[in-house]
Structure formats: structure tokens, C-alpha cells
Amino acid sequence: MNQQAPLSIDSLDTWLNYWSHVHVTGIDLGLERVIPVAEKLGVTQPNAKVFTVAGTNGKGSTTTTLAAILNAQGYKVGLYQSPHIYRFNERVKLGGVEVDDQSLIDAFVQVDQARRDCDLSLSFFEATTLAAFVIFKQQQCDVWVLEVGLGGRLDVVNVIDPDIAVITNIGLDHTDWLGDTIEKIAFEKAGIIRPYIPVIFAGEQPLPQAIQDKAQSSQADLYTVNRDYFYKLAEDGQNWYFASEGTTLKLPLGTLAIENIAGAVAAILNSGLEISQSALEKGIQSARLAGRFEQRQVDGKTVIFDAGHNPHGVEFLLKQLRNFLEYNKQYTEVVAVFSMLADKDIKSVVDLLKPTVLHWKIAELNVPRAAPIQQLNDALQGQTVQQYGNIKEAFKSALEQTNNNQLILACGSFHTLEAIWEYLEECQ
């Protein structure tokens, strides 16, 4: 194992590059290497209330809502999420604000020293997650809100014992790592459950047996949507109702998916933390998440950015899109700026979008796992398609060619959105 003195690195980009190369693989599930380093750093038993959120889709919206409500109540909240879309700093927030480069650099120095002391290597994801924990500990956060990266049982986030576990929707994604059935994947997600804690299952699907079994064996209190708590849109289209035993709340609609907001509310109400009605309302309305049905005006055109990259995520997107079109009847056509990674279920995603999208503008992503243009074209056979040299050109064309009755939908991958945001940043 490499034992030279810790590197003297004073730029965040250099540190991120370092972590990308210090371990043999980018993804290495298992906690054997991580736990000794986490213990050396003293982050495994935080003096804080910990919410851990796992699931296939909806984790980002749920963690964002949790943090926004808790911030509104006045708690000092550390929020950890992944992946980022534009800046790495998006992954680590204190009080709703991205941490600065220097805080991350200082944390990386500590993580690197600890892993060397333990004579261990760490993957990029492991090192960067531990850095977030170091920052939350140093800042003495009251609450840690943690989003699981991949799976749950063997993910580095699981070195921390949560006080409340939330499991969102479960779909077939990352099957090479997590298994090829819903039950196998649910077993991995259920790994975040601990004895005697509240567990929220927020998925709009039958409760997987693996989650029920883990909750029972852990004597954890399991709360399931449509059984233990309920939500329903109000007739005015501006509010919704949350109901559970002894509780009925009328709350405002936010910009994020209502089922994820409801899951977050259920988690908070079962956490034992003091939360006011006004904090719930303020948090829901202020919660924003880049790339989750994010609406922006660009050059006078309405653009919706959504990072859904699997069938489950796209079903989620379409549910929100139909609701949006119902209340914004001036939009009669949807133009998609679209690309995906080669290892995703492109055909299923495209088949879901075909009835809604009139015209497709496609390009290869500039990343190693990008789907070749031919793979995208094959999936889009029979559709009206224009292809471009890169996503920036495709998006620029969409802005120039769409009419006022056309809505632009940028989707298919986080990398698709990242390329567009880079373009928009360059244009400022």
C-alpha cells in the first residue's frame, strides 16, 4: 500500500482527480475498508439525529425536502447527496448552502491521512462521502440527512446508524451490482434499517417482502404509504393533504414530486423532532433540486430539466409533465433534447416518452459510458429525429427552432443536463 506522506494539494479539482485514481475501481461495494477509516476519523457515531434515505428514484427529492423543512425549523442541518450535476460542492450542504472548496480540501486532508494510517485505499465515492461526514462533525450539525449512493447495505453511507430510515420507490437499476429482481434490490435497500427505529416505505408499489422481513427482524416500526399514511391533492390544485393516525395536515404544493414530499413529512413526524406547521409549509415551498422536473426560462422558452435515466424515473417525470401540461394548456407539443448512457435501458425509456414527445434532438454524451449515436437512433426508429455533434448544439437548436406552443424537455441522464448547464454558464 502507498505510504508516502499525504499529498500537499491546495485545489479541489486536484483532490477530486486524486481520489479518482487512488483506488483500482470506481465502484467497490462493501464496508470492510471504509469502517476502519471512518472509525479513525471519529464519524461513525454522530452526536446528531440521522435520516438515511435509500431507493432507486426519489432519494434526491426526499433528502432535499427533509433538509429544507429542518432548516426552516432552525436546526443546523448537514445534507449529503449524490451525484452532483454542475459542481462537486452540490453534494455537501450546510444550512442549505453548498460548502466552500476550502472546507472540502481540509476534510480530504483528514480522510487521506486516516486511510494512510489504516493502510487502506478508498474509492472516489467512499473518500468523498467520508469527507462530508468530517465536515458535519466539525460543524456540530444537529441533524444529518444522508442520501445513499448505490443500494444501501454495502454503501459507504451505511457506516452511520440512522435514527430514521426512508426507502423510496424501488425499480430495476444497477442490476449488475444489486441484483436483477425487485426483491433482490429491496434486500440491498433494506440494509439501512436498524433495530427499533422508524422506517418509512414511501414507494408507490406493493411493499417488498425483503423490507417487511428486515423491519420485523429488527423490531423496527414500519410506516408504509397508503397503509399508515396517505396523501391527496386538494381540489384547488395548489395544496395537498397529508393524513396519518391522529394527524391531518393541509400543506402547499412544492416543485418536487408529491410522493417524495409526503415521504419526507412522514419521516419528520415520526422522528421525535419538534416541527411546526409553518416550518413544514416553508420547507416544502423552498425545496429545490437541480434536474428534478426543474423549470427554467431560457431565451423566452420554457425548459424542463429532468435527470430521470431509467424507466421508473421517467414514469415519475411523465406523471409530473402531464400535471404541468394540464395547468399550462398553451403548450401543445414537447421537443426533447435527449441522450443517455449505453448501459441504461434506452429502449424502455424511449418507449415511455414516445407518446408525449413530438420531436427529438439527440447527440452523444462526452463521457466514457455514452450511448453511441447509432444506439440512440435505433431506439428512436420511426420518430422525428435530428442528430447533432454534441448536446450543446442540440440544445441551442431547440432554443432557436421551437415555437411558443412547444415545451423543451432536456432529459435522459445527469450528463445531458450537465452539458446544457455548461452551455448556459458560457452564455452568461
Coordinates of C-alpha atoms in Angstrom, one line a residue:
M1 CA 0.0 0.0 0.0
N2 CA 1.2 3.5 -0.8
Q3 CA 2.6 5.0 2.4
Q4 CA 4.3 8.3 1.3
A5 CA 3.4 11.4 3.3
P6 CA 0.0 12.8 2.5
L7 CA -0.1 14.9 -0.6
S8 CA 0.0 18.7 -0.3
I9 CA -2.9 19.6 -2.6
D10 CA -4.4 23.0 -2.5
S11 CA -7.1 22.8 -5.2
L12 CA -10.4 21.0 -5.1
D13 CA -10.1 19.8 -8.7
T14 CA -6.7 18.2 -8.0
W15 CA -8.1 16.4 -4.9
L16 CA -11.1 15.1 -6.9
N17 CA -8.7 13.9 -9.6
Y18 CA -6.5 12.2 -6.9
W19 CA -9.5 10.3 -5.4
S20 CA -10.4 9.2 -8.9
H21 CA -7.1 7.3 -9.2
V22 CA -6.2 6.2 -5.7
H23 CA -8.3 3.1 -5.8
V24 CA -8.5 0.4 -8.5
T25 CA -12.2 0.7 -9.3
G26 CA -14.7 3.5 -9.2
I27 CA -17.4 1.4 -7.6
D28 CA -16.4 -1.1 -4.9
L29 CA -19.3 -2.1 -2.7
G30 CA -18.5 -3.3 0.8
L31 CA -17.7 -1.7 4.1
E32 CA -14.6 -3.6 5.2
R33 CA -12.1 -0.9 4.0
V34 CA -14.3 2.0 4.9
I35 CA -15.2 1.2 8.5
P36 CA -11.6 1.4 9.9
V37 CA -11.1 4.8 8.2
A38 CA -14.4 6.1 9.4
E39 CA -13.6 5.0 13.0
K40 CA -10.2 6.6 12.7
L41 CA -12.0 9.9 11.7
G42 CA -14.4 9.5 14.6
V43 CA -17.5 9.9 12.4
T44 CA -19.3 6.6 12.9
Q45 CA -21.4 7.8 15.9
P46 CA -22.5 11.4 15.3
N47 CA -24.0 13.4 18.1
A48 CA -26.9 14.2 15.9
K49 CA -30.2 12.9 14.6
V50 CA -29.6 11.0 11.4
F51 CA -32.0 10.5 8.5
T52 CA -30.8 8.0 5.9
V53 CA -32.7 7.7 2.5
A54 CA -32.3 4.8 0.1
G55 CA -34.2 3.9 -3.0
T56 CA -34.0 3.7 -6.8
N57 CA -35.8 7.0 -7.6
G58 CA -36.9 9.9 -5.4
K59 CA -33.9 10.0 -3.0
G60 CA -32.8 13.4 -4.0
S61 CA -36.2 15.0 -3.7
T62 CA -36.8 13.3 -0.4
T63 CA -33.5 14.4 1.2
T64 CA -33.9 17.9 -0.2
T65 CA -37.3 18.2 1.3
L66 CA -36.2 16.8 4.7
A67 CA -33.3 19.3 4.9
A68 CA -35.5 22.2 3.8
I69 CA -38.1 21.6 6.4
L70 CA -35.5 21.0 9.2
N71 CA -33.6 24.2 8.1
A72 CA -36.9 26.1 8.3
Q73 CA -37.4 24.9 11.9
G74 CA -34.0 26.3 12.8
Y75 CA -32.0 23.1 13.1
K76 CA -28.4 23.1 11.9
V77 CA -28.6 20.6 9.1
G78 CA -25.9 18.8 7.1
L79 CA -27.2 17.4 3.8
Y80 CA -25.2 14.9 1.8
Q81 CA -26.4 13.9 -1.7
S82 CA -25.0 12.4 -5.0
P83 CA -24.3 12.7 -7.8
H84 CA -23.8 16.4 -8.4
I85 CA -24.8 18.0 -11.7
Y86 CA -22.6 21.0 -12.1
R87 CA -20.3 21.5 -9.1
F88 CA -19.0 18.8 -6.8
N89 CA -19.8 21.2 -3.8
E90 CA -23.5 20.5 -4.5
R91 CA -23.1 17.2 -2.7
V92 CA -22.4 18.7 0.7
K93 CA -24.6 21.5 2.1
L94 CA -24.8 23.2 5.5
G95 CA -28.0 25.0 6.3
G96 CA -29.0 24.7 2.6
V97 CA -25.7 26.3 1.3
E98 CA -23.1 24.4 -0.6
V99 CA -19.8 24.1 1.3
D100 CA -16.8 26.0 0.1
D101 CA -13.8 24.5 -1.6
Q102 CA -11.5 25.0 1.4
S103 CA -13.8 23.1 3.7
L104 CA -13.7 20.1 1.3
I105 CA -9.9 20.4 0.9
D106 CA -9.4 20.4 4.7
A107 CA -11.7 17.4 5.0
F108 CA -9.9 15.5 2.2
V109 CA -6.6 16.0 4.0
Q110 CA -8.0 14.3 7.1
V111 CA -9.6 11.5 5.1
D112 CA -6.3 10.9 3.2
Q113 CA -4.3 10.8 6.5
A114 CA -6.7 8.4 8.1
R115 CA -6.7 6.0 5.1
R116 CA -2.9 6.0 5.1
D117 CA -2.8 5.4 8.8
C118 CA -5.1 2.4 8.2
D119 CA -3.0 1.3 5.2
L120 CA -6.1 1.2 3.1
S121 CA -7.3 2.6 -0.3
L122 CA -10.7 4.3 -0.8
S123 CA -12.8 4.7 -3.9
F124 CA -13.8 8.2 -5.0
F125 CA -17.3 7.8 -3.6
E126 CA -16.0 6.4 -0.3
A127 CA -13.5 9.2 0.2
T128 CA -15.8 12.0 -0.7
T129 CA -18.6 10.6 1.5
L130 CA -16.3 10.4 4.5
A131 CA -15.2 14.0 3.8
A132 CA -18.9 15.1 4.1
F133 CA -19.2 13.3 7.5
V134 CA -16.0 15.0 8.7
I135 CA -17.5 18.4 7.8
F136 CA -20.8 17.7 9.5
K137 CA -19.0 16.6 12.7
Q138 CA -16.7 19.6 12.7
Q139 CA -19.7 21.9 12.2
Q140 CA -21.6 20.2 15.0
C141 CA -24.7 19.8 12.9
D142 CA -27.9 18.9 14.8
V143 CA -29.2 16.7 12.0
W144 CA -27.5 14.7 9.3
V145 CA -29.6 14.0 6.2
L146 CA -27.8 11.3 4.1
E147 CA -28.6 10.0 0.6
V148 CA -27.4 6.5 -0.2
G149 CA -25.4 6.3 -3.3
L150 CA -25.9 2.7 -4.5
G151 CA -28.0 0.1 -2.9
G152 CA -27.9 0.5 0.9
R153 CA -26.5 -2.5 2.7
L154 CA -22.9 -2.1 1.4
D155 CA -22.9 1.6 0.6
V156 CA -20.5 3.8 2.5
V157 CA -23.3 5.9 3.9
N158 CA -24.4 2.8 5.8
V159 CA -21.4 3.1 8.2
I160 CA -23.6 5.5 10.1
D161 CA -26.5 4.1 12.1
P162 CA -29.6 6.1 11.2
D163 CA -32.3 7.2 13.6
I164 CA -34.9 7.2 10.8
A165 CA -34.7 5.2 7.6
V166 CA -36.6 6.2 4.5
I167 CA -36.9 3.9 1.4
T168 CA -38.4 5.4 -1.7
N169 CA -39.5 3.7 -4.9
I170 CA -37.6 0.6 -5.9
G171 CA -37.0 -0.2 -9.6
L172 CA -34.6 -2.2 -11.7
D173 CA -31.5 -0.2 -11.9
H174 CA -27.8 -1.0 -11.3
T175 CA -28.8 -4.7 -11.7
D176 CA -25.2 -5.7 -12.2
W177 CA -24.4 -4.6 -8.7
L178 CA -27.7 -5.0 -6.8
G179 CA -29.5 -8.0 -8.4
D180 CA -31.9 -8.5 -11.3
T181 CA -35.3 -8.6 -9.4
I182 CA -37.2 -6.0 -7.3
E183 CA -36.8 -8.3 -4.2
K184 CA -33.1 -8.6 -4.5
I185 CA -32.7 -4.9 -4.9
A186 CA -35.1 -4.3 -2.0
F187 CA -32.9 -6.5 0.2
E188 CA -30.0 -4.2 -0.5
K189 CA -32.0 -1.1 0.2
A190 CA -33.3 -2.6 3.5
G191 CA -29.7 -2.8 4.7
I192 CA -30.1 0.7 6.1
I193 CA -32.7 -0.5 8.6
R194 CA -31.6 -0.6 12.3
P195 CA -33.2 -2.1 15.4
Y196 CA -36.2 -0.2 16.9
I197 CA -36.0 2.8 14.5
P198 CA -38.9 4.3 12.5
V199 CA -38.7 3.1 8.8
I200 CA -40.7 4.9 6.1
F201 CA -41.5 3.0 2.9
A202 CA -42.6 5.7 0.5
G203 CA -42.8 3.6 -2.7
E204 CA -45.9 3.7 -4.7
Q205 CA -45.8 -0.1 -5.2
P206 CA -46.5 -3.2 -3.1
L207 CA -44.3 -3.4 -0.1
P208 CA -41.4 -5.7 -1.0
Q209 CA -41.2 -8.8 1.3
A210 CA -37.4 -8.1 1.9
I211 CA -38.2 -4.7 3.5
Q212 CA -41.0 -6.2 5.6
D213 CA -38.8 -9.1 6.8
K214 CA -35.9 -6.8 7.7
A215 CA -38.2 -4.4 9.6
Q216 CA -39.7 -7.3 11.5
S217 CA -36.4 -9.0 12.4
S218 CA -35.1 -5.6 13.5
Q219 CA -38.3 -4.8 15.5
A220 CA -38.3 -1.5 13.6
D221 CA -41.6 0.4 13.3
L222 CA -42.5 0.3 9.6
Y223 CA -44.7 3.1 8.2
T224 CA -46.0 2.5 4.6
V225 CA -47.7 4.9 2.3
N226 CA -51.4 4.1 1.6
R227 CA -51.5 2.0 4.8
D228 CA -50.0 4.1 7.6
Y229 CA -50.0 7.5 6.0
F230 CA -51.8 9.0 3.0
Y231 CA -51.6 12.0 0.7
K232 CA -54.1 13.5 -1.7
L233 CA -54.2 16.6 -3.9
A234 CA -56.6 19.3 -2.9
E235 CA -59.2 20.4 -5.5
D236 CA -57.7 23.8 -5.8
G237 CA -54.5 22.3 -7.4
Q238 CA -52.4 24.4 -5.1
N239 CA -52.4 22.3 -1.9
W240 CA -52.5 18.7 -0.7
Y241 CA -53.5 16.8 2.3
F242 CA -51.3 14.6 4.5
A243 CA -53.0 12.2 6.8
S244 CA -51.9 9.6 9.3
E245 CA -53.2 8.2 12.6
G246 CA -54.3 11.3 14.6
T247 CA -52.8 13.8 12.1
T248 CA -54.4 15.6 9.1
L249 CA -52.4 18.5 7.6
K250 CA -53.2 20.8 4.7
L251 CA -49.9 21.7 3.0
P252 CA -48.8 23.7 -0.1
L253 CA -47.6 22.0 -3.2
G254 CA -43.9 22.3 -3.8
T255 CA -41.9 22.0 -7.0
L256 CA -40.8 18.4 -6.2
A257 CA -42.8 15.2 -6.6
I258 CA -45.6 15.0 -4.0
E259 CA -45.0 11.4 -3.1
N260 CA -41.4 12.2 -2.1
I261 CA -42.6 15.3 -0.2
A262 CA -45.1 13.1 1.6
G263 CA -42.4 10.5 2.5
A264 CA -40.3 13.3 3.9
V265 CA -43.2 14.6 6.0
A266 CA -43.9 11.1 7.3
A267 CA -40.2 10.7 8.3
I268 CA -40.1 14.0 10.2
L269 CA -43.4 13.4 12.0
N270 CA -42.0 10.1 13.2
S271 CA -38.6 11.4 14.2
G272 CA -39.4 12.9 17.5
L273 CA -38.1 16.2 16.4
E274 CA -40.1 19.3 17.1
I275 CA -41.5 20.7 13.8
S276 CA -44.1 23.5 13.4
Q277 CA -46.8 23.7 10.7
S278 CA -45.1 26.8 9.4
A279 CA -41.7 25.1 9.1
L280 CA -43.4 22.3 7.1
E281 CA -45.0 24.8 4.8
K282 CA -41.9 27.0 4.4
G283 CA -39.6 23.9 3.8
I284 CA -41.9 22.4 1.2
Q285 CA -42.2 25.6 -0.8
S286 CA -38.4 26.4 -0.6
A287 CA -37.2 22.9 -1.5
R288 CA -35.5 23.0 -4.9
L289 CA -33.4 20.3 -6.7
A290 CA -31.5 20.8 -9.9
G291 CA -32.6 18.3 -12.5
R292 CA -35.7 17.0 -10.9
F293 CA -38.5 18.4 -13.0
E294 CA -36.7 21.8 -12.8
Q295 CA -38.5 24.5 -14.8
R296 CA -36.5 27.4 -16.2
Q297 CA -37.0 30.2 -18.7
V298 CA -34.1 30.4 -21.3
D299 CA -34.3 32.9 -24.1
G300 CA -38.0 33.2 -23.6
K301 CA -38.5 29.5 -23.9
T302 CA -39.8 27.2 -21.2
V303 CA -37.3 24.3 -20.5
I304 CA -37.9 21.4 -18.1
F305 CA -34.7 19.7 -16.9
D306 CA -35.1 16.1 -15.6
A307 CA -32.4 13.6 -14.8
G308 CA -34.6 10.5 -15.0
H309 CA -32.4 7.8 -16.5
N310 CA -34.4 4.6 -16.0
P311 CA -38.0 3.6 -16.7
H312 CA -39.1 4.2 -13.2
G313 CA -37.6 7.7 -13.1
V314 CA -39.2 8.5 -16.5
E315 CA -42.6 7.3 -15.3
F316 CA -42.2 9.8 -12.5
L317 CA -41.2 12.5 -14.9
L318 CA -44.3 11.8 -17.1
K319 CA -46.6 12.0 -14.2
Q320 CA -45.4 15.5 -13.3
L321 CA -45.3 16.5 -17.0
R322 CA -48.9 15.6 -17.5
N323 CA -49.9 17.6 -14.5
F324 CA -47.9 20.5 -15.8
L325 CA -49.5 20.4 -19.2
E326 CA -52.9 20.2 -17.6
Y327 CA -52.4 23.6 -15.9
N328 CA -50.4 25.1 -18.8
K329 CA -52.5 24.5 -21.8
Q330 CA -50.6 26.8 -24.1
Y331 CA -48.1 24.0 -24.6
T332 CA -49.4 21.5 -27.1
E333 CA -46.1 19.9 -28.2
V334 CA -42.9 18.7 -26.5
V335 CA -39.4 18.8 -28.0
A336 CA -36.8 16.6 -26.3
V337 CA -33.1 17.3 -26.1
F338 CA -32.0 13.7 -25.3
S339 CA -29.1 11.4 -24.7
M340 CA -28.3 8.5 -22.4
L341 CA -25.6 6.2 -21.1
A342 CA -25.1 3.0 -23.1
D343 CA -25.7 0.7 -20.1
K344 CA -29.1 2.1 -19.3
D345 CA -32.5 0.7 -20.6
I346 CA -32.7 3.2 -23.5
K347 CA -35.5 1.4 -25.4
S348 CA -37.8 1.3 -22.4
V349 CA -37.2 4.9 -21.6
V350 CA -37.8 6.0 -25.2
D351 CA -41.0 3.8 -25.4
L352 CA -42.4 5.6 -22.4
L353 CA -41.6 9.1 -23.8
K354 CA -42.7 8.5 -27.4
P355 CA -46.4 9.2 -26.9
T356 CA -45.5 12.6 -25.4
V357 CA -42.5 13.8 -27.4
L358 CA -43.1 15.2 -30.9
H359 CA -39.5 15.8 -31.9
W360 CA -36.1 14.5 -30.7
K361 CA -32.8 16.3 -30.8
I362 CA -30.1 13.9 -29.9
A363 CA -26.3 13.8 -29.6
E364 CA -23.6 11.5 -28.0
L365 CA -22.6 12.5 -24.5
N366 CA -18.9 13.4 -23.9
V367 CA -18.4 10.7 -21.2
P368 CA -16.8 7.2 -21.3
R369 CA -20.2 5.3 -20.9
A370 CA -22.0 7.4 -23.5
A371 CA -24.5 5.6 -25.8
P372 CA -23.3 5.8 -29.4
I373 CA -25.5 7.8 -31.7
Q374 CA -26.5 4.7 -33.6
Q375 CA -27.8 3.1 -30.4
L376 CA -29.9 6.2 -29.7
N377 CA -31.2 6.2 -33.4
D378 CA -32.1 2.5 -33.2
A379 CA -34.2 3.1 -30.1
L380 CA -35.9 6.1 -31.8
Q381 CA -36.8 4.4 -35.0
G382 CA -40.0 5.8 -36.5
Q383 CA -39.7 9.1 -34.6
T384 CA -38.8 12.6 -35.9
V385 CA -35.1 12.8 -35.0
Q386 CA -32.3 15.4 -35.6
Q387 CA -28.8 14.5 -34.5
Y388 CA -26.0 16.9 -33.5
G389 CA -22.3 16.8 -32.8
N390 CA -22.9 17.4 -29.1
I391 CA -25.6 18.2 -26.6
K392 CA -24.8 21.9 -26.5
E393 CA -25.6 22.1 -30.3
A394 CA -28.8 20.1 -29.8
F395 CA -30.0 22.5 -27.1
K396 CA -29.0 25.6 -29.0
S397 CA -31.0 24.3 -31.9
A398 CA -34.0 23.7 -29.7
L399 CA -34.0 27.2 -28.4
E400 CA -33.8 28.6 -31.9
Q401 CA -36.4 26.4 -33.6
T402 CA -39.1 25.9 -31.0
N403 CA -42.4 27.9 -31.1
N404 CA -44.3 29.4 -28.2
N405 CA -46.6 26.4 -28.1
Q406 CA -43.6 24.0 -27.8
L407 CA -42.1 22.9 -24.4
I408 CA -38.4 21.9 -24.4
L409 CA -37.7 18.8 -22.3
A410 CA -34.0 18.1 -21.5
C411 CA -33.7 14.5 -20.2
G412 CA -32.1 11.1 -20.3
S413 CA -29.1 11.5 -18.0
F414 CA -27.4 13.7 -15.4
H415 CA -24.7 14.1 -18.1
T416 CA -27.2 15.5 -20.6
L417 CA -28.2 18.2 -18.1
E418 CA -24.6 18.9 -17.1
A419 CA -23.7 19.7 -20.8
I420 CA -26.6 22.1 -21.1
W421 CA -25.7 23.9 -17.8
E422 CA -22.2 24.3 -19.0
Y423 CA -23.5 25.9 -22.2
L424 CA -25.8 28.2 -20.2
E425 CA -22.9 29.2 -18.0
E426 CA -20.7 30.0 -21.0
C427 CA -23.5 32.2 -22.4
Q428 CA -23.8 34.4 -19.3

